[in-house]
XYZ file of C-alpha atoms in Angstrom:
710
model
C 151.392 51.898 48.270
C 154.908 52.341 49.205
C 157.370 53.357 46.541
C 160.986 52.951 47.653
C 162.592 57.114 47.821
C 165.764 55.811 46.822
C 167.643 53.767 44.220
C 171.488 52.992 43.349
C 172.373 54.310 39.989
C 175.699 53.066 39.082
C 179.135 52.567 39.972
C 182.633 52.172 38.219
C 185.885 52.130 40.734
C 189.628 52.309 40.319
C 189.252 48.609 39.587
C 190.969 45.415 38.500
C 188.540 44.062 36.694
C 185.800 46.423 38.326
C 186.264 46.036 42.085
C 186.785 48.017 43.844
C 190.258 48.237 45.643
C 190.887 50.316 49.147
C 194.521 50.881 50.327
C 193.708 49.175 53.077
C 193.047 46.610 51.717
C 190.469 45.079 54.476
C 187.857 44.068 51.917
C 186.499 45.198 48.773
C 183.383 46.566 47.904
C 180.269 46.676 45.351
C 176.647 48.126 44.774
C 174.117 45.862 46.030
C 170.697 44.889 45.563
C 169.351 41.756 47.955
C 165.726 41.056 47.535
C 163.229 37.745 48.174
C 162.325 36.794 44.919
C 159.659 34.329 44.452
C 161.262 31.612 47.581
C 164.055 32.404 47.002
C 166.459 34.933 48.133
C 169.973 36.638 47.011
C 172.444 39.668 45.444
C 171.262 41.071 42.318
C 174.482 43.230 40.668
C 174.454 44.615 36.763
C 177.037 43.061 35.357
C 178.969 45.738 35.325
C 179.580 46.342 38.812
C 180.931 42.460 39.053
C 184.426 42.034 37.899
C 185.115 41.182 33.556
C 187.367 38.588 34.357
C 184.728 35.374 35.352
C 187.465 33.852 37.820
C 187.268 36.818 40.110
C 183.460 37.402 39.481
C 183.205 34.084 41.336
C 185.278 34.367 43.755
C 183.570 37.683 44.690
C 180.183 36.116 44.888
C 182.012 33.637 46.878
C 182.875 36.043 49.036
C 178.931 38.046 48.902
C 176.555 35.062 49.721
C 179.591 33.906 52.495
C 179.482 30.489 51.087
C 182.945 29.047 52.585
C 181.211 27.960 55.866
C 177.338 26.409 56.079
C 176.404 28.813 57.958
C 177.688 31.555 54.987
C 177.559 34.040 58.266
C 180.299 35.988 56.505
C 178.017 37.067 54.064
C 174.719 37.725 53.052
C 173.468 33.803 52.631
C 171.783 32.017 54.524
C 172.573 29.060 55.180
C 170.849 27.307 52.040
C 170.932 27.326 48.654
C 167.482 28.418 48.791
C 169.007 31.773 49.935
C 172.655 31.716 47.957
C 171.590 33.305 44.730
C 172.780 35.732 42.592
C 171.623 37.597 39.743
C 173.465 39.533 37.471
C 171.806 41.392 34.959
C 172.649 44.036 32.231
C 171.323 45.370 28.966
C 170.972 42.528 27.225
C 172.754 41.930 23.789
C 170.133 40.370 22.037
C 167.814 42.278 19.344
C 164.711 41.460 20.332
C 165.505 41.343 24.703
C 165.505 44.243 27.174
C 168.042 42.667 29.347
C 170.591 39.852 29.916
C 170.045 37.746 32.672
C 172.927 35.832 34.167
C 171.554 33.507 37.717
C 174.390 32.053 39.505
C 174.262 28.842 42.084
C 176.448 29.899 44.922
C 177.725 26.755 47.040
C 176.521 26.316 50.851
C 179.624 25.117 52.897
C 181.835 24.871 49.516
C 183.723 27.504 47.696
C 181.386 26.808 44.142
C 179.296 28.809 41.440
C 177.296 26.411 38.840
C 176.178 29.158 35.829
C 174.728 26.257 34.112
C 171.316 26.571 35.734
C 168.221 28.743 35.643
C 166.464 29.590 38.171
C 162.838 31.299 38.120
C 162.134 32.721 41.243
C 164.871 34.753 40.961
C 164.074 36.110 37.573
C 161.175 37.226 39.049
C 162.836 40.065 40.745
C 165.392 41.036 37.324
C 162.637 43.321 35.656
C 162.056 46.024 38.966
C 166.015 45.267 39.736
C 166.443 46.090 35.930
C 163.747 49.175 35.913
C 165.422 50.608 39.231
C 168.494 50.896 37.620
C 167.675 52.588 34.724
C 167.833 49.859 32.001
C 163.832 49.774 30.917
C 161.811 52.348 30.798
C 158.689 51.572 33.147
C 155.017 52.707 31.163
C 152.160 53.576 33.387
C 150.165 51.100 34.890
C 152.253 47.856 33.742
C 155.744 47.256 32.583
C 156.806 44.358 30.488
C 160.458 43.261 30.143
C 161.805 40.923 27.573
C 164.860 38.656 29.780
C 167.270 36.505 28.150
C 168.354 34.084 30.116
C 171.784 33.841 29.185
C 172.232 29.888 30.539
C 169.631 27.966 29.158
C 169.508 31.380 25.910
C 166.016 31.374 26.417
C 163.149 33.932 26.349
C 161.015 35.194 28.792
C 158.290 38.221 28.739
C 158.472 39.446 32.026
C 155.842 41.521 33.573
C 155.115 44.100 36.851
C 153.378 46.868 38.383
C 154.505 50.207 37.789
C 152.078 52.642 38.692
C 153.458 56.249 38.119
C 155.933 55.023 35.957
C 157.515 53.382 39.108
C 157.612 49.899 40.254
C 155.777 48.576 43.249
C 156.337 45.868 45.594
C 153.053 46.034 47.477
C 149.955 44.497 46.663
C 147.594 41.296 47.371
C 148.969 38.364 45.578
C 150.664 35.701 47.884
C 152.777 33.217 46.559
C 153.361 29.647 49.325
C 156.169 29.904 50.488
C 156.514 33.611 51.646
C 154.510 35.542 53.922
C 152.770 38.439 53.259
C 150.887 39.432 49.915
C 153.117 41.351 47.354
C 152.059 42.982 44.056
C 152.354 40.501 40.624
C 154.885 39.574 38.803
C 153.959 37.459 35.743
C 156.344 34.861 34.299
C 155.540 33.757 30.329
C 158.240 31.533 28.971
C 158.293 32.098 25.256
C 161.085 29.169 24.112
C 162.796 27.338 27.186
C 162.007 23.910 26.073
C 164.652 22.244 25.020
C 167.880 25.790 25.832
C 170.007 23.382 27.940
C 170.553 20.053 25.901
C 168.961 21.178 22.677
C 166.108 18.870 22.929
C 162.959 18.804 25.319
C 163.804 14.904 25.684
C 167.038 14.601 25.507
C 167.817 11.020 25.439
C 165.330 10.360 22.727
C 162.893 8.552 25.117
C 159.960 9.875 27.301
C 160.781 7.238 29.670
C 164.239 5.765 30.444
C 165.003 2.880 32.235
C 168.396 2.949 34.492
C 169.684 0.687 37.383
C 165.662 -0.763 37.155
C 164.095 2.326 37.868
C 161.866 3.852 35.331
C 162.245 7.802 34.762
C 162.007 10.589 32.097
C 164.551 13.553 30.957
C 163.533 16.490 30.085
C 164.456 19.811 29.752
C 161.607 22.267 30.460
C 163.058 25.858 31.416
C 165.179 23.480 33.645
C 167.042 19.987 33.227
C 165.132 17.605 34.990
C 165.038 13.526 35.815
C 161.363 12.994 37.010
C 161.044 9.588 39.398
C 157.463 8.296 40.045
C 157.703 8.195 44.401
C 155.704 4.482 43.762
C 158.919 3.513 42.081
C 161.188 4.269 44.791
C 158.637 2.675 47.854
C 157.583 7.000 48.728
C 153.762 7.548 49.156
C 155.031 11.194 47.743
C 153.759 13.209 50.583
C 156.183 13.052 52.715
C 158.299 16.242 54.395
C 161.209 17.832 53.322
C 162.512 16.631 56.488
C 161.782 13.240 55.944
C 163.147 12.709 52.966
C 166.530 14.802 53.828
C 167.067 12.339 56.300
C 166.579 8.883 54.315
C 170.482 9.169 53.628
C 169.705 5.302 51.444
C 166.870 7.510 49.457
C 169.381 10.578 48.861
C 172.092 7.946 47.758
C 169.950 6.549 45.218
C 168.459 9.510 43.649
C 172.100 10.704 43.394
C 173.756 7.413 41.856
C 170.056 7.678 39.629
C 171.018 11.481 38.939
C 174.732 11.083 37.291
C 173.256 7.909 34.985
C 170.650 10.436 33.385
C 172.956 13.315 33.163
C 175.215 11.189 30.574
C 172.087 9.963 28.972
C 171.142 14.080 28.352
C 174.505 14.729 27.275
C 175.414 16.659 30.044
C 178.241 15.009 31.068
C 179.787 14.080 34.778
C 177.853 16.109 36.703
C 178.770 14.457 40.537
C 180.187 18.920 40.914
C 177.405 20.473 38.648
C 173.240 20.904 39.940
C 171.478 19.832 37.224
C 169.980 17.902 36.213
C 167.978 18.310 39.536
C 165.574 15.371 40.393
C 161.998 15.321 40.822
C 159.925 12.496 43.062
C 156.200 12.886 41.437
C 153.027 11.307 42.647
C 149.430 12.096 41.804
C 147.840 15.501 42.519
C 143.894 16.679 44.156
C 142.025 15.950 40.865
C 143.001 15.779 37.079
C 144.663 18.333 36.681
C 147.353 18.540 39.960
C 150.162 16.418 40.332
C 152.588 16.261 43.895
C 155.784 17.295 43.383
C 158.981 16.914 45.739
C 161.572 18.671 44.172
C 165.445 18.350 44.694
C 167.993 20.959 44.665
C 169.825 18.619 43.887
C 171.120 17.208 47.080
C 168.591 18.221 49.082
C 164.707 18.410 48.919
C 163.253 21.863 48.227
C 161.354 23.403 51.333
C 158.925 24.463 48.767
C 159.671 24.287 44.696
C 161.903 26.248 42.326
C 159.712 27.754 39.915
C 161.901 25.864 36.605
C 161.336 23.007 38.273
C 157.454 23.230 38.268
C 157.610 24.124 34.543
C 159.317 21.054 33.636
C 156.625 19.128 35.800
C 154.213 20.492 34.911
C 155.413 19.711 31.016
C 155.604 16.461 32.196
C 152.348 16.386 33.161
C 150.719 17.764 30.497
C 153.106 15.936 26.964
C 151.764 12.524 26.937
C 153.643 9.149 27.462
C 156.220 10.741 30.804
C 156.463 9.111 33.468
C 154.304 12.517 35.496
C 152.215 12.327 32.568
C 148.362 13.027 32.805
C 144.557 12.622 31.358
C 145.364 14.512 27.892
C 144.266 17.649 27.963
C 144.803 18.134 24.047
C 145.041 21.581 22.170
C 144.569 24.886 24.245
C 145.570 26.453 26.900
C 145.621 25.051 30.059
C 145.995 25.368 34.449
C 147.692 22.888 35.896
C 148.366 23.243 39.704
C 151.926 21.541 41.029
C 151.730 20.458 45.033
C 154.559 21.391 46.830
C 155.468 21.205 50.390
C 154.398 24.507 50.820
C 151.328 24.637 48.942
C 151.527 24.888 45.144
C 152.291 26.308 42.243
C 149.766 27.386 39.339
C 151.491 27.134 35.860
C 149.592 27.969 32.477
C 150.231 25.530 29.631
C 149.699 26.587 26.039
C 149.589 22.681 24.101
C 149.564 22.624 20.312
C 149.109 19.245 18.534
C 147.685 15.951 19.703
C 149.103 13.394 21.552
C 153.132 12.581 20.501
C 153.037 15.245 18.142
C 152.054 17.433 21.013
C 154.556 20.536 21.588
C 154.687 22.631 24.402
C 154.522 26.878 22.927
C 154.377 29.043 26.583
C 153.900 28.381 29.886
C 153.386 30.736 32.177
C 152.753 31.569 36.291
C 152.378 34.121 38.270
C 155.575 35.609 41.076
C 156.090 38.236 43.544
C 159.481 40.060 44.791
C 160.750 42.396 47.484
C 163.289 44.695 47.510
C 164.720 44.029 50.840
C 167.394 46.367 51.190
C 169.991 48.392 48.959
C 173.854 49.640 49.718
C 178.078 48.775 49.001
C 178.636 44.852 49.669
C 181.500 45.068 51.253
C 183.575 41.464 50.466
C 186.517 40.230 52.311
C 190.155 39.794 50.265
C 190.333 36.065 51.789
C 188.215 34.976 49.114
C 190.347 36.487 46.581
C 194.126 36.492 48.340
C 193.991 32.652 48.746
C 194.228 31.720 45.486
C 196.808 33.961 44.502
C 199.219 32.714 47.613
C 199.058 29.115 46.373
C 199.211 30.239 42.950
C 202.871 31.919 42.392
C 202.337 32.562 38.063
C 199.032 34.369 39.968
C 200.635 35.923 43.108
C 203.664 36.934 40.104
C 200.814 38.290 37.580
C 198.701 40.463 39.323
C 200.314 41.520 42.275
C 202.870 44.521 40.276
C 198.873 44.681 38.923
C 198.111 45.475 42.054
C 200.297 47.389 43.138
C 200.193 49.907 40.045
C 196.764 50.384 40.537
C 197.056 51.240 44.050
C 199.935 53.880 43.340
C 196.962 55.373 40.743
C 194.308 55.416 42.995
C 196.367 57.065 46.023
C 196.101 60.252 45.475
C 192.682 59.378 43.944
C 191.774 58.521 47.284
C 192.850 61.516 48.550
C 190.013 63.979 46.628
C 186.666 64.627 45.553
C 184.351 62.140 45.412
C 185.818 58.864 48.154
C 181.891 58.079 49.119
C 179.010 57.557 47.858
C 177.392 60.831 45.817
C 173.530 61.647 46.554
C 171.197 63.897 44.317
C 168.232 65.148 46.057
C 165.215 65.550 43.402
C 162.859 67.968 45.110
C 159.301 65.692 43.750
C 158.255 62.926 43.627
C 159.325 59.875 42.277
C 157.901 59.187 38.873
C 157.757 62.304 37.600
C 159.941 64.325 34.435
C 162.282 65.452 36.869
C 163.118 61.718 38.488
C 163.489 60.644 35.547
C 165.924 62.554 34.103
C 167.830 62.862 37.184
C 168.291 59.460 36.654
C 168.853 59.168 33.196
C 171.726 61.732 34.339
C 173.063 59.699 37.263
C 173.243 56.556 35.101
C 176.409 58.027 33.664
C 177.661 60.455 35.641
C 178.295 57.385 37.942
C 181.119 55.675 36.175
C 182.500 59.444 35.223
C 183.127 59.523 38.723
C 183.924 56.950 39.696
C 181.763 56.725 42.607
C 177.641 55.366 43.816
C 174.724 57.573 43.101
C 172.005 56.980 44.736
C 169.188 59.266 43.608
C 167.051 60.151 46.984
C 163.107 62.103 46.159
C 162.650 64.676 48.889
C 159.890 65.949 48.077
C 156.723 68.539 49.567
C 156.550 72.094 50.381
C 157.144 72.523 46.655
C 160.042 71.951 46.812
C 161.388 73.883 49.928
C 161.665 70.817 51.853
C 165.139 69.443 49.421
C 166.245 72.766 48.536
C 166.658 72.891 52.417
C 168.091 69.391 52.670
C 170.909 70.664 49.897
C 171.450 74.281 51.224
C 172.358 72.891 54.782
C 174.296 69.504 53.545
C 178.137 69.722 54.299
C 179.493 71.229 51.473
C 181.847 68.728 50.243
C 179.714 67.605 46.826
C 178.996 64.525 47.949
C 175.198 65.780 48.369
C 173.813 67.203 44.821
C 170.354 69.252 44.228
C 168.854 68.580 40.735
C 167.319 71.958 40.867
C 164.809 73.223 38.282
C 163.251 76.171 37.411
C 160.655 76.180 40.678
C 162.476 75.617 42.813
C 165.234 78.710 41.932
C 162.918 80.647 40.589
C 159.775 80.717 40.689
C 159.000 79.244 44.452
C 161.465 81.560 46.045
C 159.455 84.934 43.984
C 156.068 83.425 44.879
C 157.161 83.779 48.865
C 159.600 83.902 51.315
C 161.390 80.936 52.160
C 164.105 79.082 55.010
C 166.605 78.908 52.384
C 168.118 81.306 49.606
C 168.877 80.604 45.811
C 171.764 82.528 45.332
C 173.110 82.391 48.640
C 172.768 79.050 49.807
C 173.642 77.003 46.608
C 176.659 76.436 44.442
C 175.846 76.382 40.577
C 176.840 73.817 38.719
C 175.819 73.111 35.386
C 172.482 74.066 33.291
C 170.650 70.516 32.329
C 168.776 71.837 29.655
C 164.730 73.113 28.899
C 161.639 71.368 28.651
C 159.095 73.323 27.205
C 155.384 73.906 28.895
C 152.425 71.763 27.773
C 148.377 72.436 28.219
C 146.979 68.622 28.428
C 143.613 67.562 29.236
C 142.271 64.278 30.639
C 141.745 62.019 27.630
C 137.662 62.120 28.193
C 137.018 65.785 28.853
C 134.869 67.492 26.576
C 136.467 70.215 25.146
C 137.261 71.025 21.794
C 140.535 73.287 22.162
C 141.467 76.322 24.410
C 139.429 78.364 22.402
C 135.985 75.737 23.176
C 137.385 75.963 26.684
C 138.250 79.685 26.788
C 133.928 80.072 25.815
C 133.658 77.324 28.621
C 134.614 79.156 31.283
C 133.640 82.146 30.810
C 130.160 80.998 30.394
C 130.269 79.187 33.796
C 133.475 79.499 35.988
C 135.243 76.858 37.860
C 133.492 74.039 35.671
C 136.832 72.533 35.638
C 139.963 72.331 37.954
C 144.020 72.543 36.942
C 146.257 69.922 38.557
C 150.104 71.473 39.725
C 152.710 70.301 41.233
C 152.455 72.475 43.942
C 152.172 76.460 44.285
C 155.022 77.920 43.398
C 155.875 75.088 40.436
C 155.442 75.775 36.710
C 152.177 74.057 35.941
C 150.601 76.382 38.545
C 152.651 79.952 37.223
C 151.578 78.422 33.910
C 148.104 77.455 34.894
C 147.896 81.302 36.505
C 148.720 82.842 33.600
C 146.898 80.958 31.033
C 143.591 82.217 33.544
C 144.866 86.035 34.033
C 145.080 86.412 29.812
C 142.662 84.173 28.526
C 139.599 86.191 31.502
C 139.055 82.978 32.817
C 138.465 81.668 36.684
C 139.881 77.524 37.172
C 140.287 76.473 40.798
C 143.680 74.874 41.450
C 144.067 71.514 42.769
C 148.702 71.658 44.342
C 149.714 67.799 44.859
C 153.528 66.775 45.796
C 154.675 66.571 42.856
C 153.945 66.020 38.848
C 153.684 62.169 39.076
C 150.746 62.323 41.420
C 149.308 65.317 39.643
C 149.502 64.028 36.080
C 148.081 60.591 37.827
C 144.932 62.502 38.775
C 144.623 64.581 35.809
C 144.651 60.759 33.731
C 141.918 59.591 36.151
C 139.586 62.631 36.125
C 139.671 64.255 39.682
C 141.315 66.764 37.498
C 140.748 67.660 33.957
C 143.805 69.799 32.860
C 147.378 70.520 33.502
C 150.497 72.472 32.400
C 153.099 70.054 32.689
C 156.457 70.026 31.697
C 156.768 68.564 27.441
C 159.507 65.467 29.110
C 156.976 64.454 31.781
C 153.649 64.999 29.722
C 155.140 63.214 26.424
C 154.829 58.893 27.422
C 150.997 60.093 28.043
C 149.780 62.216 25.499
C 151.903 59.575 23.184
C 149.433 56.590 24.969
C 146.470 58.444 24.349
C 146.060 58.968 28.225
C 146.463 62.571 27.826
C 145.111 65.086 25.096
C 147.683 68.156 24.595
C 145.594 71.191 23.882
C 148.575 73.563 23.516
C 152.149 74.547 24.172
C 152.706 77.435 26.303
C 155.903 78.792 25.069
C 157.325 80.723 22.339
C 157.419 78.027 19.628
C 155.770 74.812 18.380
C 157.352 71.893 19.855
C 159.252 68.897 16.902
C 157.593 65.915 18.858
C 154.255 67.475 18.423
C 154.544 69.599 15.023
C 150.165 69.688 15.124
C 150.054 71.010 18.900
C 149.511 75.398 18.517
C 151.214 77.523 21.003
C 148.904 79.105 23.132
C 149.021 82.572 21.294
C 148.358 80.991 18.015
C 144.806 79.388 19.677
C 143.840 82.951 20.722
C 145.885 83.536 24.108
C 148.868 84.909 24.584
C 151.306 85.448 27.059
C 151.465 82.554 28.570
C 155.803 81.997 28.446
C 157.078 79.325 30.320
C 160.004 77.006 29.519
C 160.825 75.258 32.401
C 164.970 74.492 32.799
C 167.132 72.310 35.073
C 170.583 71.796 36.550
C 173.017 70.598 39.006
C 173.796 72.873 42.518
C 175.664 71.887 45.613
C 175.881 73.598 48.769
C 176.871 77.036 48.991
C 181.024 77.112 50.125
C 181.617 73.983 47.649
C 185.307 74.109 47.309
C 185.659 75.616 43.445
C 187.772 72.219 42.586
C 185.133 70.238 43.823
C 182.560 72.495 41.286
C 184.860 72.629 38.167
C 184.874 68.666 38.950
C 181.544 68.135 38.286
C 180.980 70.449 35.708
C 183.319 68.823 33.893
C 181.542 65.216 34.043
C 178.532 66.766 33.752
C 178.777 68.139 30.582
C 180.250 64.973 29.252
C 177.031 63.002 30.168
C 175.556 65.746 28.546
C 177.773 64.914 25.042
C 176.586 61.258 25.287
C 174.765 60.977 22.747
C 173.026 58.701 24.034
C 171.954 59.810 27.050
C 170.953 63.009 24.579
C 168.596 60.801 22.661
C 166.651 59.570 25.676
C 165.791 62.861 26.955
C 164.766 64.616 23.673
C 162.642 61.520 23.189
C 160.686 63.041 26.313
C 160.412 66.096 25.016
C 163.577 68.060 26.666
C 166.198 70.179 24.455
C 169.822 69.367 26.296
C 172.139 72.258 26.588
C 175.037 72.412 29.458
C 177.129 75.243 30.666
C 179.322 76.793 33.083
C 178.708 77.296 36.651
C 178.628 81.540 36.356
C 176.013 80.866 33.199
C 173.638 79.201 35.353
C 174.187 81.160 38.156
C 173.169 84.155 36.294
C 170.296 82.357 35.103
C 168.719 82.139 37.928
C 169.462 85.713 38.895
C 167.354 86.231 36.084
C 164.957 84.364 36.344
C 163.914 85.635 40.111
C 164.093 89.108 38.457
C 161.547 87.911 35.785
C 158.626 85.883 38.245
C 159.183 88.077 40.689
C 157.680 90.581 37.977
C 154.468 88.169 37.166
C 153.967 87.419 41.045
C 152.839 91.060 40.884
C 151.231 91.505 37.831
C 149.663 88.113 38.232
C 148.943 89.445 42.488
C 149.750 85.537 42.910
C 150.194 84.202 46.030
C 151.374 81.063 47.791
C 147.737 80.409 48.787
């Protein structure tokens, strides 16, 4: 399984409407994640990355895609409507949804942006994007994200694979039209019927006749105009190239589409991509039909997801030009056959005959993140409308000049480029989650993109050495903690000095250490465990995040003070250690409460004791180890930000101020405390004193417990 190591968290630039204003005026820069989603491809944006003004937003999207020319060589488009799509995502304003998704279809060879249709293929990338951007907390195994489609005011449950609470794109699911395989993404459409027009059959008829051609106008996930192939003199199995070459056919379809748009209450649709024309014919059996889907003036190379939902709905319901056999109420799988294969749609019907209605429709897609970073948009996409409109030029020019004047001094100061927070543990662990939570708010305060870089290995030494050797300009920050700046340096000689090589920025908080057990291990409590280990040494094994980490020290202190023997297995971070403890490869672990809490709540881990001086308010029934009969195990984990030594004090002070602002945010505090950590800020000097004190403390423990790095 290959997990991404970096992800853009958030950004806010000195701007007009959210767009970065670069003094050179050569381009505008915004964060972007480019994804293949289903059989489509396009950039994904958080809503606040784009201008708030819709006209400016559309200009930015035109520049991003490169819509001005057919080949789209000056943007990330691919010269096709399938690769000229955009997804805009934000936290949902709906009480029962997690995120809002606005789809935009950008023109090919024309400067246009249409947000009236929906795109189910791009929808398949929304949930993984939202999870990686921190909008939704992942659960271990699978995560279901309820998406509100702003275009159609409909809800879709999207389920993605999240082993270890991290999105994975790797898997064995293949979809026709895409090379290779990937992790499955399940789309469950809950209320997409009549979402645009207000009715599944917006004309009031299941079959209308326009210019002598019978057709069905249906609004199911996407407004469609469905025509039988035979009524157009076609066989239905023609290739997209053959259909696109038939000019008379395309003109006839467009004339029918314009008339159907008026009948459906959509008005003049000449400048819109809806309704989409669809040509249908018999399938291979009673549960399939063949479809040729248009976008709307070219035949789709495969098929749109939302179009497949609409076609399957028309097939399942009686009385349409696409109706198949009457399957009655219940769930039925319908295959929509397209030029590159098939899309299987699971449809659930309630009622029979004319009273039948669709309750839900579901299908499987895949997605893949292609790249992420800063997208540079040429300024000509903004300058031409301004130059051509004296009023706009008069209004915007002074504001732009004022913005540049205000931003000019800041452009020469810190920060002036992307900031990286290096996390010394694997993605998916408590340190990683806490760093991402903080980065989400820290980015806007600092006015720059923040990237999380997971550099696990050597018990935090790899990350620590990397940051210690990084340029001392404030653009490389370390999310340090008790292991990297206290325990591991106390345990062994390292190639970095936790005091001399770093400038402390500020404390983030504390989290008690929790003793947990695999849910199936036959141990009643701590006293029972001690008795079993004394009767049979090495009966059980414990996992640690690596030698020299808090889980390692806590376990060794437990063994020392309980007088027992238990084999330890070091891992490259807390996430894989927790995963193997849940899986039963190891039986016990001493993770931070922040790391363990989600798994304790889900029942995958059993909390036996708190390795600290007091019980946790989140687990009031769980005793301390002292209460359970084992004294002397007090391991409270702490976390803080550090930068390389010799970083200018002004930069350190600015970063400390921003960090403490983040830690004062009620939402951030709640998110961290809900996982079992206590938020506590500090000055750089206070964090520096803590590090020095911790080194003395843990060197004493190493001597007393006779611990070694081996």
